[in-house]
Each structure stands twice: as C-alpha cells, then as structure tokens.
PDB file of C-alpha atoms in Angstrom:
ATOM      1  CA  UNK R   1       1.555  -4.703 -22.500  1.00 45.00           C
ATOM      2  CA  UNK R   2       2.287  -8.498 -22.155  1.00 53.00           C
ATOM      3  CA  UNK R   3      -0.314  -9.282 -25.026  1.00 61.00           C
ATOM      4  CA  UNK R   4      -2.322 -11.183 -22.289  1.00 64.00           C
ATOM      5  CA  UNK R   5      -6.027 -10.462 -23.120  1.00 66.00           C
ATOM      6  CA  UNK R   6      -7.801  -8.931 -20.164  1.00 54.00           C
ATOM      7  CA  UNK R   7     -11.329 -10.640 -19.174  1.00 56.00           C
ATOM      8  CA  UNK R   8     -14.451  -8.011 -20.611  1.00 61.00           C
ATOM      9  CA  UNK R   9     -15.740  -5.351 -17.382  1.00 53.00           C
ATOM     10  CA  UNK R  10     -19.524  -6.693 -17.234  1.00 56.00           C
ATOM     11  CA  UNK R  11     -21.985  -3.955 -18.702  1.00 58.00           C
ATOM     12  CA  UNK R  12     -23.841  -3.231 -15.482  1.00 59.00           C
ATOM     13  CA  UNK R  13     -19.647  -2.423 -14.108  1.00 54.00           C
ATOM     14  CA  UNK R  14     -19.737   0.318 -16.656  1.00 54.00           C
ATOM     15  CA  UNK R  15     -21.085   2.864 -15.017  1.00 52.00           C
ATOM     16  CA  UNK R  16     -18.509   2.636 -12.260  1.00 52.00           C
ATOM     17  CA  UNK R  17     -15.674   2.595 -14.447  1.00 57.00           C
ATOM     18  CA  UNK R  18     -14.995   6.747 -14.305  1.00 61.00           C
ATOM     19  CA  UNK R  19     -15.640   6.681 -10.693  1.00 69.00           C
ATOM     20  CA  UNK R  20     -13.620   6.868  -8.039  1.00 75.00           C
ATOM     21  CA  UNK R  21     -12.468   3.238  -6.554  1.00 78.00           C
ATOM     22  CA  UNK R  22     -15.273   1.703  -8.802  1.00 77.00           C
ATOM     23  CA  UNK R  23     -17.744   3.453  -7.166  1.00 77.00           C
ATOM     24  CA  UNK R  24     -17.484   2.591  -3.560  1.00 82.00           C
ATOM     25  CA  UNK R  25     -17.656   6.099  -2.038  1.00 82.00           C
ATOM     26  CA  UNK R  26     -19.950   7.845  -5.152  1.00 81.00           C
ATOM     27  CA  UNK R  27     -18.088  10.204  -6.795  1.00 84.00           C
ATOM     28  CA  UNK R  28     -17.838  12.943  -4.391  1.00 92.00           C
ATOM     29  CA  UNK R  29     -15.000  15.866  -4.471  1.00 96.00           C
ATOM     30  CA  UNK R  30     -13.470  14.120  -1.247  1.00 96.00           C
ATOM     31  CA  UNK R  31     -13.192  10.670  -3.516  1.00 93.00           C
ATOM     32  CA  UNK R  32     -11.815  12.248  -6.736  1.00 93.00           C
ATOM     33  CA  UNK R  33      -9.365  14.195  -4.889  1.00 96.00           C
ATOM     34  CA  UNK R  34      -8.240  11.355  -2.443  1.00 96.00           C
ATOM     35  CA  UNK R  35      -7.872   8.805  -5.880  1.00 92.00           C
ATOM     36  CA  UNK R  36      -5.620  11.756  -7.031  1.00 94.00           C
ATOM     37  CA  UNK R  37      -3.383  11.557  -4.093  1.00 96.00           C
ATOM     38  CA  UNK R  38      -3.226   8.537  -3.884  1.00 94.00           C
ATOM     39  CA  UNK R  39      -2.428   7.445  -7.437  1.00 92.00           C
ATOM     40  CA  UNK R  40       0.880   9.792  -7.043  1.00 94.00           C
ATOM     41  CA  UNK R  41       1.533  10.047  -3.422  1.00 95.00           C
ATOM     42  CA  UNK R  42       5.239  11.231  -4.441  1.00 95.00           C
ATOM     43  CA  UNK R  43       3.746  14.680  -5.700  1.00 96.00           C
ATOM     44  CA  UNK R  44       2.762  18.349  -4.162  1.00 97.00           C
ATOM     45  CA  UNK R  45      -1.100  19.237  -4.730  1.00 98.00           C
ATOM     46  CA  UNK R  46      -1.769  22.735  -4.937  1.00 97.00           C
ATOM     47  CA  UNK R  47      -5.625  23.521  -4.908  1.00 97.00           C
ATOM     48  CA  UNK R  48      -5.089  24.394  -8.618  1.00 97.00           C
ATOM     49  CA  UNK R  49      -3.836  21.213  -9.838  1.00 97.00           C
ATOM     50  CA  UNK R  50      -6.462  19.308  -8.083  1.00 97.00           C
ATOM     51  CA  UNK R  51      -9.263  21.894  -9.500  1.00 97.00           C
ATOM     52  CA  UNK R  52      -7.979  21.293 -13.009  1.00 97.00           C
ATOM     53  CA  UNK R  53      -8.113  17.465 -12.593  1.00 94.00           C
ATOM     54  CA  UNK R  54     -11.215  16.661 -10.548  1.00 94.00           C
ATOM     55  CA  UNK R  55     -13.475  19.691 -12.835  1.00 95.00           C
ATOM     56  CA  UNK R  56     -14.660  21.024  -9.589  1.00 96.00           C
ATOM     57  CA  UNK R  57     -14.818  24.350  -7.921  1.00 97.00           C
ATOM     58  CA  UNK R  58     -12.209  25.981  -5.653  1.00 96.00           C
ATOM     59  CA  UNK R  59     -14.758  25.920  -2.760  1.00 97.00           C
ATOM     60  CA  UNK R  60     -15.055  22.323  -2.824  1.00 98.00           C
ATOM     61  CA  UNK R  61     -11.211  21.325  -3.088  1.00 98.00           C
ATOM     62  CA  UNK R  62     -10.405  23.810  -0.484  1.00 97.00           C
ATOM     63  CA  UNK R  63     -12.973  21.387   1.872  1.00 98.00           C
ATOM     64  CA  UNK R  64     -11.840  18.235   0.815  1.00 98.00           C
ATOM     65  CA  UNK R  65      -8.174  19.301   1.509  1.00 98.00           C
ATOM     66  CA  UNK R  66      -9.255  20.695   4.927  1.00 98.00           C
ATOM     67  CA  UNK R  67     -10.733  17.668   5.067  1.00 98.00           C
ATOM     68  CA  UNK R  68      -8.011  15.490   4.430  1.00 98.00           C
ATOM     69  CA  UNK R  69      -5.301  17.514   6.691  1.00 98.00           C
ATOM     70  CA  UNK R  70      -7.509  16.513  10.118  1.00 98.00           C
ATOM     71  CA  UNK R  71      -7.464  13.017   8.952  1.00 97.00           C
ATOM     72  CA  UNK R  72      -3.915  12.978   8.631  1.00 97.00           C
ATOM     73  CA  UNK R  73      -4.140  12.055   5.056  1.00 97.00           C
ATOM     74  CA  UNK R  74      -1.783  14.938   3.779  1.00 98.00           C
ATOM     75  CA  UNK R  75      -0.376  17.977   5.356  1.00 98.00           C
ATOM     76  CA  UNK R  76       0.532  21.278   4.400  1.00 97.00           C
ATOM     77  CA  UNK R  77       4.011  22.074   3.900  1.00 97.00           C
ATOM     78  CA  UNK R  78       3.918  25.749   2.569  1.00 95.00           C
ATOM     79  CA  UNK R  79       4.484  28.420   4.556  1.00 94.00           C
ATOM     80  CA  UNK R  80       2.584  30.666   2.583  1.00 93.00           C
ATOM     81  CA  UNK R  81      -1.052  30.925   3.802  1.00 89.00           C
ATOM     82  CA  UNK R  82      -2.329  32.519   0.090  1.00 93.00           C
ATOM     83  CA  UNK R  83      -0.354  29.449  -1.996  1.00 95.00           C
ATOM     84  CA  UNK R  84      -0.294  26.038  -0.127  1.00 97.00           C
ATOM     85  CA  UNK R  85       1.321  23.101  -1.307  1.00 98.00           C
ATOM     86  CA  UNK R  86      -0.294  19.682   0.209  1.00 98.00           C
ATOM     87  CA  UNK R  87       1.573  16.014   0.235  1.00 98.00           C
ATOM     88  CA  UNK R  88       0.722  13.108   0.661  1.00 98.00           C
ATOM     89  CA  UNK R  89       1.830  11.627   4.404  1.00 97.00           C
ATOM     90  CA  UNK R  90       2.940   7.729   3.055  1.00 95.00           C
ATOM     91  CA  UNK R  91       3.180   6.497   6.336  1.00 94.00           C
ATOM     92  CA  UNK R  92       0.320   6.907   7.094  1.00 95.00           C
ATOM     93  CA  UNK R  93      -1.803   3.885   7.504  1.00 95.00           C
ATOM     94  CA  UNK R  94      -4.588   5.408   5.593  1.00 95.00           C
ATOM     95  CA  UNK R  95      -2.650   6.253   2.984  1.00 96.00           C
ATOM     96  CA  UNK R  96      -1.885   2.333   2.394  1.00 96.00           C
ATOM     97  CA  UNK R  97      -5.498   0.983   3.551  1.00 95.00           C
ATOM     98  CA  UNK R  98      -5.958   3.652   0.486  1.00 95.00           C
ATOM     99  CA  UNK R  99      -3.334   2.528  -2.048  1.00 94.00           C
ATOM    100  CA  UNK R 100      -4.493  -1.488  -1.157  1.00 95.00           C
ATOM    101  CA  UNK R 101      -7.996  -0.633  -1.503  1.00 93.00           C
ATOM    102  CA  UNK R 102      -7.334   0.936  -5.184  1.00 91.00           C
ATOM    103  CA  UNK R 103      -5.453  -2.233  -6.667  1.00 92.00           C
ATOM    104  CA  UNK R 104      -8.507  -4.258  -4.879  1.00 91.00           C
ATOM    105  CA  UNK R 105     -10.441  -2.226  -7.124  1.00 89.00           C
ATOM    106  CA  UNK R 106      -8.144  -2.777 -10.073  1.00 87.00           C
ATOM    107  CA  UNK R 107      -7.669  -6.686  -9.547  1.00 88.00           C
ATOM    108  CA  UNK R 108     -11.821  -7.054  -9.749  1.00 85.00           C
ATOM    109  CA  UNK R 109     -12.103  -5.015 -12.723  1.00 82.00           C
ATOM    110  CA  UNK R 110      -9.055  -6.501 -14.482  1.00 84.00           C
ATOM    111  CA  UNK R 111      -8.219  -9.969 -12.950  1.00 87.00           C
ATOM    112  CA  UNK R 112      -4.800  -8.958 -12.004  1.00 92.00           C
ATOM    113  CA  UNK R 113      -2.740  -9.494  -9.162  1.00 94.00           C
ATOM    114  CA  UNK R 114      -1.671  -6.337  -8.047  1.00 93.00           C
ATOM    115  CA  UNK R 115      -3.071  -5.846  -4.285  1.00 94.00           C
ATOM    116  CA  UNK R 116      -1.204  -9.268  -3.377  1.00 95.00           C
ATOM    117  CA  UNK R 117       1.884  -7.483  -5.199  1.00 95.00           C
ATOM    118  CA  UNK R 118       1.625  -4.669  -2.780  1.00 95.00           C
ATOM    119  CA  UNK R 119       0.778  -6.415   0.108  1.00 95.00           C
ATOM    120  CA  UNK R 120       4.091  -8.759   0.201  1.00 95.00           C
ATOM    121  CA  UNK R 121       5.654  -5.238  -0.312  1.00 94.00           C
ATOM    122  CA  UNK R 122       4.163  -3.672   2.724  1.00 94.00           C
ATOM    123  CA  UNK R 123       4.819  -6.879   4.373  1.00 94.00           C
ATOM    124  CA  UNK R 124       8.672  -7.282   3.719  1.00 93.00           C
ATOM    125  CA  UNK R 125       9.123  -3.449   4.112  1.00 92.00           C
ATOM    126  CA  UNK R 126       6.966  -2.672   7.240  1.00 92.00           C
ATOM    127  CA  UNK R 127       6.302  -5.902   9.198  1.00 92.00           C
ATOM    128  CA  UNK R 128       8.762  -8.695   8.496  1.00 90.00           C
ATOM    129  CA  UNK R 129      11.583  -7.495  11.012  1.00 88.00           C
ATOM    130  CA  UNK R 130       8.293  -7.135  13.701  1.00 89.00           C
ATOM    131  CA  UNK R 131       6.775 -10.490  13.332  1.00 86.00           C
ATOM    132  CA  UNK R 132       8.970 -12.783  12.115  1.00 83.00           C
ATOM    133  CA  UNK R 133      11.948 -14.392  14.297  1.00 76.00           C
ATOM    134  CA  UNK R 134      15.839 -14.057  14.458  1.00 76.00           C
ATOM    135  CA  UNK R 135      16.343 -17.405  15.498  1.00 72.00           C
ATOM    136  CA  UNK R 136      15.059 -20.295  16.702  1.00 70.00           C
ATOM    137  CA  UNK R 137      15.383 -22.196  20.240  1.00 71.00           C
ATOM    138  CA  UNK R 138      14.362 -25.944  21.052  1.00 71.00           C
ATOM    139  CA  UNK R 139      14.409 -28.133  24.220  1.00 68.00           C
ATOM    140  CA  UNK R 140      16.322 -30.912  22.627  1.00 67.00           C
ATOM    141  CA  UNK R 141      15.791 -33.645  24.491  1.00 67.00           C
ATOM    142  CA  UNK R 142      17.884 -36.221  21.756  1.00 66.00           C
ATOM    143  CA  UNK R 143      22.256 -37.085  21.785  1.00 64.00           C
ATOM    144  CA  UNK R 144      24.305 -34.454  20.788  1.00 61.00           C
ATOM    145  CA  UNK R 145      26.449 -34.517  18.104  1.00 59.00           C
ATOM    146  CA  UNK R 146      29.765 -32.629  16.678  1.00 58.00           C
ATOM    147  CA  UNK R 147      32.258 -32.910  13.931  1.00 57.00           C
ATOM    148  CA  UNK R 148      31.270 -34.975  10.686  1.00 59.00           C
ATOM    149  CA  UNK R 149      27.450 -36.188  12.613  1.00 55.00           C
ATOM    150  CA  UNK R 150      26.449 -32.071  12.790  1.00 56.00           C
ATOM    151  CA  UNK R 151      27.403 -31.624   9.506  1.00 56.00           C
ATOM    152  CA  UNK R 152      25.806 -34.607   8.206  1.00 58.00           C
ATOM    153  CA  UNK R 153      22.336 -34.110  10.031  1.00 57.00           C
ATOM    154  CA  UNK R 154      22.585 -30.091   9.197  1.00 59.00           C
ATOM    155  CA  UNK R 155      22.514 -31.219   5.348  1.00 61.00           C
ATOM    156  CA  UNK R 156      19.360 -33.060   5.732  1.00 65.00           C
ATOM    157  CA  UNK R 157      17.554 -30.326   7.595  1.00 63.00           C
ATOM    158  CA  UNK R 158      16.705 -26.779   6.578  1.00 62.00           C
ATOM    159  CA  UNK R 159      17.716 -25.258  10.099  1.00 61.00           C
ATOM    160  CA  UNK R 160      21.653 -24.885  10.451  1.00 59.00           C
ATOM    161  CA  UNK R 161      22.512 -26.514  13.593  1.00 56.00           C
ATOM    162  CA  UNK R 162      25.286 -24.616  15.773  1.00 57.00           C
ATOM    163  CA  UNK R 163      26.106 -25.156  19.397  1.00 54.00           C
ATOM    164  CA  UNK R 164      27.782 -22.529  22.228  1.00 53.00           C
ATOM    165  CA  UNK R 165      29.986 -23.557  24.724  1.00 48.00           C
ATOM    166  CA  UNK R 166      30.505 -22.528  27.862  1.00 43.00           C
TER     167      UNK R 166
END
C-alpha cells in the first residue's frame, strides 16, 4: 500500500460495506453474482463457483444466470447442457456501465480515483479514434509562407504547418 491513510467509512456507511455496490441494488442473488462477474470478468463461472461464493442456493444462481444470459451480460459457452460454463461478454456496454459503476462505489467509500482511471481507459481504448480528429483544416485567409518563415512560425505554434502542391 502507498502508506497514504484512507479517510474513516462514516458509521451509518457500515452497513453497506458487505453489500453489493454499497448497497445500491440490496443484496439480492442477481447483485452478488453480477459483483462476482464483474470483479473478474477474465474468468468462467460455473453455477458451483458462484454457489460457493455468494452462500446461496443452486435454484437461485441458476435464475440469476438465466437472468444475466437475456441481458447479454454473459453467455454460455459449454456445450454440455448438465455442466455450463458462463463468461463474462466485456464488450458489452453493461459490462463497463458495471465495472464504472463499482469503482464509483469504491472512490466514495475510499476517496480514490479509480473510476476517472478507468474512464480515460475506456476513452483512449474505445472512443478516441471515433471522436477525435486526424487532422485539421482552416480557411486561411493570411500570406503564405515557405522555407525559413514556415519553419519559424511552425516553432511558435503547436500545429505543424505543411502545404500540398498541385
């Protein structure tokens, strides 16, 4: 740990501390099972696993898995109807509203930074190349200039200046 001393959770936060995403959706099968998921999305669930983590019945985790296959949440990649194996589908986008939502929940409780961490992430994986543009184009309307005037004015500015011929 970086020895930095964390602020102290508020006693009425307690009771929210053991709960899925502090509370927010009670602490239902559907929201244990989802916070396991999504705190290693790189895994395979098997009903088992997810029974031995969450303390609750087979029953229940078969319907919250159910449950989460229609939402697109995971899928089931076994072939074997007796034994399936459930993972996580990461591109979904409720699989990062999700992930974002559960360092929200950590950056409250904690006073870290870690949602704005993951954010840039998504950002500079997912949406940079989408939003942000190649290049530039003006109307310049001023003299142009070549030779030791370009490269003087190019030093000053942040752009690099280039021209095309015909």
């Amino acid at each position: 740990m970086s020895g930095q001393e964390l602020p102290e959770l508020p006693g009425e936060l307690e009771e929210f501390l053991d709960k899925p995403y502090g509370g927010l959706f009670g602490n239902t099968v559907l929201a244990q099972v989802v916070e396991e998921i999504v705190a290693d999305p790189t895994m395979d669930y098997r009903p088992g696993y997810l029974e031995e983590m969450t303390g609750k019945k087979a029953p229940s985790i078969r319907e919250a898995l159910k449950t989460l296959v229609k939402l697109g949440l995971i899928e089931n990649v076994s072939s074997d109807v007796q034994h399936p194996v459930y993972r996580v589908v990461v591109e979904s986008k409720k699989f990062i509203a999700l992930s974002l939502l559960a360092y929200a929940v950590l950056d409250d409780r904690d006073g870290t930074d870690c949602m704005n961490t993951a954010i840039l992430d998504y950002y500079n994986r997912s949406l940079r190349a989408k939003v942000e543009p190649l290049a530039v184009a003006t109307n310049y309307a001023g003299e142009w200039t070549t030779g030791e005037d370009c490269s003087a004015r190019e030093a000053e500015s942040e752009y690099s200046i280039f021209s095309v011929g015909a």
